[in-house]
Amino acid sequence: MKSVEDTLLERRSIRRYERDKISDDDIRLIHDAIRNTPTSYNGQQYSVIDITDQELKEKLYEVVGAKQIKTCNHFLLFCADYNKITRLAEVKGVDMPQFTNTLDGVVVGVVDATLAMMSALVAAESMGLGTCCIGYARTASPEGVARLLELPKGVFAVCGLAIGIPREMPDKKPKQPLSLLIHPNHYRQDDMTQELKDYDATVTRYNASRAGEKSDNDWCDHIISYYREAMHYDMLHALARRGFDITS
C-alpha cells in the first residue's frame, strides 16, 4: 500500500492497462471507499455503475469514444441519483419537492458523485492500480449512455473512472504553482499575468518533450479550444430529459 503522499502527489492518468484481473479484495476496498464518501446532508445523492462485462464496455466505448473504457478491467460510471430517495418518498407518502429542477439540486448530485469518484481513485491509486477519469462519459452522448446502462429518470452520468493494472507510467503533467491555486484568506488582488504566462510556457515545454506522443499545445489556447467545443454540448436539454429541468 502506498503512502498518502505518494498516492496523492505521484498520481498520473493511465490510459494503457494489462489484461490481468483486479483482485476481489482490491475491488471491495474501492467499493467500501466509495460507500464512505462524504456527501451533502449525508443524502448520498449518487450511484455507481461498475462495468466489467467486456461486451458492454465495448458498446460503451463506441458511444463515448475513450479507448480506456474497453481496455481497463473495471469501468466505474459515477451518477447523480435522486431516483432512490424519490422511490422511498413515494412509498412513505412523503411529498418530494422538485429539487432536481434547481441548479443546487444538480450541483449537489454532481458534487456527491465527484467526491465518490475521488474516493475510488485514491483507493485504487494507493494499491498501485492505474486510473483515468473520463469526462466524455457525461458529454459524448448523455441519452446513449443512459439507454445503454438503463439509467432511470432522476439519474444522470457525471464522470467515468477507468481502473486497471498499469501498462505504462507516463510523465507527470505540470500543474499550476501553489501561488496560483492557494489564495490565503481572500482571492489574490495582484497581477498574476507573468505567473500565468510562465505556467503556459511550462505546459508547452512539457508537451514538446514528454515521453510518447508529443505536441505543440500550450495550456491556455488548448483549454479554450475545449471550451469552444463544449459550447455545442446540449447539456441543459439532456439534463431535462433525465428529470433535471433547471430551465423551468
Short mmCIF file of C-alpha atoms in Angstrom, two decimals:
data_model
loop_
_atom_site.label_atom_id
_atom_site.label_comp_id
_atom_site.label_asym_id
_atom_site.label_seq_id
_atom_site.Cartn_x
_atom_site.Cartn_y
_atom_site.Cartn_z
CA MET A 1 0.00 0.00 0.00
CA LYS A 2 1.42 3.40 -0.98
CA SER A 3 1.81 6.24 1.47
CA VAL A 4 -0.73 9.07 1.40
CA GLU A 5 1.97 11.37 -0.01
CA ASP A 6 2.89 9.05 -2.88
CA THR A 7 -0.75 8.25 -3.61
CA LEU A 8 -1.73 11.89 -3.99
CA LEU A 9 1.44 13.51 -5.31
CA GLU A 10 2.65 10.82 -7.75
CA ARG A 11 -0.73 10.22 -9.39
CA ARG A 12 -0.97 10.43 -13.15
CA SER A 13 -3.63 9.36 -15.66
CA ILE A 14 -3.07 5.83 -17.01
CA ARG A 15 -4.53 5.02 -20.41
CA ARG A 16 -2.93 1.63 -21.14
CA TYR A 17 -3.63 -1.40 -18.95
CA GLU A 18 -2.52 -5.01 -18.56
CA ARG A 19 -5.13 -7.71 -19.14
CA ASP A 20 -4.79 -9.03 -15.59
CA LYS A 21 -7.87 -9.00 -13.37
CA ILE A 22 -8.01 -6.79 -10.30
CA SER A 23 -8.38 -8.89 -7.15
CA ASP A 24 -11.74 -9.12 -5.41
CA ASP A 25 -10.18 -7.76 -2.21
CA ASP A 26 -8.92 -4.66 -4.04
CA ILE A 27 -12.30 -4.04 -5.65
CA ARG A 28 -14.02 -4.49 -2.31
CA LEU A 29 -11.78 -1.82 -0.78
CA ILE A 30 -12.56 0.55 -3.67
CA HIS A 31 -16.28 -0.09 -3.22
CA ASP A 32 -16.03 0.49 0.54
CA ALA A 33 -14.15 3.76 -0.06
CA ILE A 34 -16.94 4.85 -2.41
CA ARG A 35 -19.55 3.92 0.18
CA ASN A 36 -17.83 6.02 2.87
CA THR A 37 -17.69 9.17 0.73
CA PRO A 38 -18.78 12.37 2.49
CA THR A 39 -21.91 13.76 0.82
CA SER A 40 -24.19 16.76 1.15
CA TYR A 41 -26.55 16.30 4.13
CA ASN A 42 -25.48 12.61 4.10
CA GLY A 43 -28.06 12.44 1.31
CA GLN A 44 -25.77 10.20 -0.78
CA GLN A 45 -27.16 11.64 -4.00
CA TYR A 46 -25.14 9.31 -6.22
CA SER A 47 -24.85 5.76 -7.52
CA VAL A 48 -22.03 3.93 -9.32
CA ILE A 49 -22.31 1.50 -12.22
CA ASP A 50 -19.36 -0.93 -12.03
CA ILE A 51 -18.88 -2.30 -15.54
CA THR A 52 -16.78 -5.43 -16.06
CA ASP A 53 -18.67 -7.12 -18.92
CA GLN A 54 -16.34 -6.78 -21.91
CA GLU A 55 -19.13 -6.62 -24.49
CA LEU A 56 -20.85 -3.85 -22.56
CA LYS A 57 -17.58 -1.95 -22.17
CA GLU A 58 -17.01 -2.12 -25.92
CA LYS A 59 -20.53 -0.86 -26.61
CA LEU A 60 -19.95 1.99 -24.17
CA TYR A 61 -16.63 2.74 -25.89
CA GLU A 62 -18.48 3.06 -29.20
CA VAL A 63 -20.77 5.66 -27.60
CA VAL A 64 -18.16 7.63 -25.64
CA GLY A 65 -15.03 7.14 -27.75
CA ALA A 66 -12.45 6.79 -24.95
CA LYS A 67 -10.33 3.68 -25.57
CA GLN A 68 -9.61 3.21 -21.85
CA ILE A 69 -13.21 2.12 -21.34
CA LYS A 70 -12.73 -1.11 -23.28
CA THR A 71 -9.16 -1.86 -22.14
CA CYS A 72 -9.48 -1.27 -18.38
CA ASN A 73 -10.55 -4.03 -16.01
CA HIS A 74 -13.29 -2.08 -14.25
CA PHE A 75 -15.02 0.99 -15.63
CA LEU A 76 -16.95 2.89 -12.97
CA LEU A 77 -19.63 5.35 -14.04
CA PHE A 78 -20.48 7.84 -11.29
CA CYS A 79 -24.02 9.19 -11.48
CA ALA A 80 -26.02 11.85 -9.70
CA ASP A 81 -29.01 9.96 -8.32
CA TYR A 82 -32.34 11.19 -6.94
CA ASN A 83 -34.21 8.08 -8.06
CA LYS A 84 -33.66 6.16 -4.83
CA ILE A 85 -34.95 8.82 -2.45
CA THR A 86 -37.87 9.59 -4.80
CA ARG A 87 -38.93 5.93 -4.73
CA LEU A 88 -38.78 5.79 -0.94
CA ALA A 89 -40.67 9.09 -0.61
CA GLU A 90 -43.46 7.68 -2.81
CA VAL A 91 -43.73 4.54 -0.66
CA LYS A 92 -43.80 6.60 2.56
CA GLY A 93 -46.25 9.14 1.17
CA VAL A 94 -43.76 11.99 1.59
CA ASP A 95 -44.15 14.90 -0.82
CA MET A 96 -40.99 15.10 -2.95
CA PRO A 97 -40.14 18.72 -3.88
CA GLN A 98 -38.79 19.46 -7.37
CA PHE A 99 -35.26 19.85 -6.04
CA THR A 100 -33.93 18.29 -9.25
CA ASN A 101 -35.30 21.29 -11.16
CA THR A 102 -32.97 23.66 -9.31
CA LEU A 103 -29.33 24.43 -10.02
CA ASP A 104 -28.46 23.48 -6.45
CA GLY A 105 -30.09 20.09 -6.95
CA VAL A 106 -27.88 19.43 -9.97
CA VAL A 107 -24.77 20.73 -8.21
CA VAL A 108 -25.40 18.59 -5.12
CA GLY A 109 -25.66 15.44 -7.26
CA VAL A 110 -22.57 16.35 -9.29
CA VAL A 111 -20.50 17.11 -6.17
CA ASP A 112 -21.56 13.90 -4.42
CA ALA A 113 -20.75 11.77 -7.48
CA THR A 114 -17.42 13.54 -7.99
CA LEU A 115 -16.40 13.08 -4.37
CA ALA A 116 -17.25 9.38 -4.70
CA MET A 117 -15.07 9.18 -7.82
CA MET A 118 -12.15 10.74 -5.94
CA SER A 119 -12.64 8.23 -3.11
CA ALA A 120 -12.39 5.41 -5.66
CA LEU A 121 -9.39 6.99 -7.39
CA VAL A 122 -7.42 7.44 -4.17
CA ALA A 123 -8.20 3.89 -3.00
CA ALA A 124 -7.17 2.42 -6.36
CA GLU A 125 -4.00 4.51 -6.62
CA SER A 126 -2.97 3.60 -3.07
CA MET A 127 -2.91 -0.07 -4.13
CA GLY A 128 -0.74 0.60 -7.18
CA LEU A 129 -3.59 0.43 -9.67
CA GLY A 130 -3.86 2.85 -12.59
CA THR A 131 -6.82 5.17 -13.11
CA CYS A 132 -8.10 7.64 -15.68
CA CYS A 133 -11.05 10.00 -15.24
CA ILE A 134 -13.24 10.23 -18.34
CA GLY A 135 -15.47 13.31 -18.58
CA TYR A 136 -16.71 12.39 -22.05
CA ALA A 137 -18.85 9.76 -20.34
CA ARG A 138 -21.03 12.74 -19.37
CA THR A 139 -20.96 14.78 -22.56
CA ALA A 140 -20.44 12.49 -25.57
CA SER A 141 -23.97 11.09 -25.64
CA PRO A 142 -25.98 11.51 -22.42
CA GLU A 143 -29.02 9.70 -23.78
CA GLY A 144 -26.92 6.96 -25.41
CA VAL A 145 -25.15 6.23 -22.12
CA ALA A 146 -28.45 6.36 -20.19
CA ARG A 147 -30.10 3.88 -22.58
CA LEU A 148 -27.15 1.51 -22.62
CA LEU A 149 -26.87 1.39 -18.83
CA GLU A 150 -30.63 1.62 -18.19
CA LEU A 151 -30.42 4.74 -16.03
CA PRO A 152 -33.87 5.65 -14.66
CA LYS A 153 -35.32 9.15 -14.52
CA GLY A 154 -33.63 11.19 -11.82
CA VAL A 155 -30.19 9.75 -12.64
CA PHE A 156 -27.52 11.15 -14.97
CA ALA A 157 -23.88 10.31 -15.67
CA VAL A 158 -21.34 12.70 -14.13
CA CYS A 159 -17.98 11.11 -14.86
CA GLY A 160 -16.32 7.78 -15.54
CA LEU A 161 -13.24 6.21 -13.99
CA ALA A 162 -11.18 3.55 -15.74
CA ILE A 163 -9.28 1.28 -13.34
CA GLY A 164 -6.73 -1.39 -14.19
CA ILE A 165 -3.22 -2.66 -13.71
CA PRO A 166 -0.99 -0.09 -15.43
CA ARG A 167 0.97 -0.96 -18.57
CA GLU A 168 2.60 2.48 -18.71
CA MET A 169 3.92 5.18 -16.43
CA PRO A 170 3.66 8.46 -18.36
CA ASP A 171 5.46 11.64 -17.39
CA LYS A 172 3.61 13.58 -14.72
CA LYS A 173 1.84 16.63 -16.12
CA PRO A 174 2.87 20.03 -14.74
CA LYS A 175 0.25 21.65 -12.53
CA GLN A 176 -0.24 25.31 -11.67
CA PRO A 177 2.08 26.56 -8.91
CA LEU A 178 0.62 26.88 -5.42
CA SER A 179 0.79 30.67 -5.74
CA LEU A 180 -1.92 30.49 -8.41
CA LEU A 181 -4.01 27.85 -6.65
CA ILE A 182 -3.99 28.70 -2.97
CA HIS A 183 -5.24 32.18 -2.04
CA PRO A 184 -4.67 32.98 1.67
CA ASN A 185 -7.79 34.48 3.25
CA HIS A 186 -9.07 36.17 0.06
CA TYR A 187 -8.67 35.95 -3.71
CA ARG A 188 -5.42 37.45 -4.95
CA GLN A 189 -5.67 41.09 -6.00
CA ASP A 190 -2.20 41.47 -7.51
CA ASP A 191 -1.23 40.90 -11.14
CA MET A 192 -0.93 37.15 -11.87
CA THR A 193 -0.17 37.62 -15.57
CA GLN A 194 3.51 36.71 -15.53
CA GLU A 195 2.93 33.60 -13.42
CA LEU A 196 0.16 32.50 -15.80
CA LYS A 197 2.39 33.08 -18.82
CA ASP A 198 5.20 31.14 -17.15
CA TYR A 199 2.88 28.21 -16.48
CA ASP A 200 1.60 28.34 -20.06
CA ALA A 201 5.20 28.08 -21.28
CA THR A 202 5.89 25.20 -18.88
CA VAL A 203 3.00 23.23 -20.35
CA THR A 204 4.24 23.94 -23.87
CA ARG A 205 7.71 22.62 -23.00
CA TYR A 206 6.22 19.54 -21.35
CA ASN A 207 4.07 18.69 -24.37
CA ALA A 208 7.04 19.12 -26.70
CA SER A 209 9.41 16.93 -24.68
CA ARG A 210 7.30 14.36 -22.84
CA ALA A 211 7.69 10.64 -23.48
CA GLY A 212 5.34 9.21 -26.10
CA GLU A 213 3.13 11.38 -28.30
CA LYS A 214 4.32 14.99 -28.42
CA SER A 215 2.50 18.17 -29.42
CA ASP A 216 2.92 21.93 -29.56
CA ASN A 217 -0.08 22.51 -27.28
CA ASP A 218 0.13 25.20 -24.65
CA TRP A 219 -2.28 25.42 -21.71
CA CYS A 220 -4.39 28.50 -22.47
CA ASP A 221 -5.24 28.01 -26.15
CA HIS A 222 -5.64 24.25 -25.76
CA ILE A 223 -8.12 24.51 -22.90
CA ILE A 224 -10.06 27.32 -24.56
CA SER A 225 -10.38 25.14 -27.66
CA TYR A 226 -12.13 22.61 -25.43
CA TYR A 227 -14.44 25.34 -24.13
CA ARG A 228 -15.34 26.19 -27.75
CA GLU A 229 -16.12 22.56 -28.46
CA ALA A 230 -18.17 22.27 -25.26
CA MET A 231 -20.33 25.23 -26.33
CA HIS A 232 -22.01 22.76 -28.71
CA TYR A 233 -22.94 20.30 -25.96
CA ASP A 234 -26.69 20.40 -25.34
CA MET A 235 -26.37 19.55 -21.67
CA LEU A 236 -29.37 21.55 -20.41
CA HIS A 237 -31.78 19.66 -22.65
CA ALA A 238 -30.02 16.38 -21.87
CA LEU A 239 -30.46 17.05 -18.16
CA ALA A 240 -34.12 17.95 -18.66
CA ARG A 241 -34.72 14.60 -20.36
CA ARG A 242 -33.15 12.93 -17.32
CA GLY A 243 -35.58 14.74 -14.98
CA PHE A 244 -33.42 17.77 -14.11
CA ASP A 245 -35.17 20.69 -15.77
CA ILE A 246 -33.37 23.69 -14.30
CA THR A 247 -34.71 25.93 -17.09
CA SER A 248 -38.31 25.64 -15.83
#
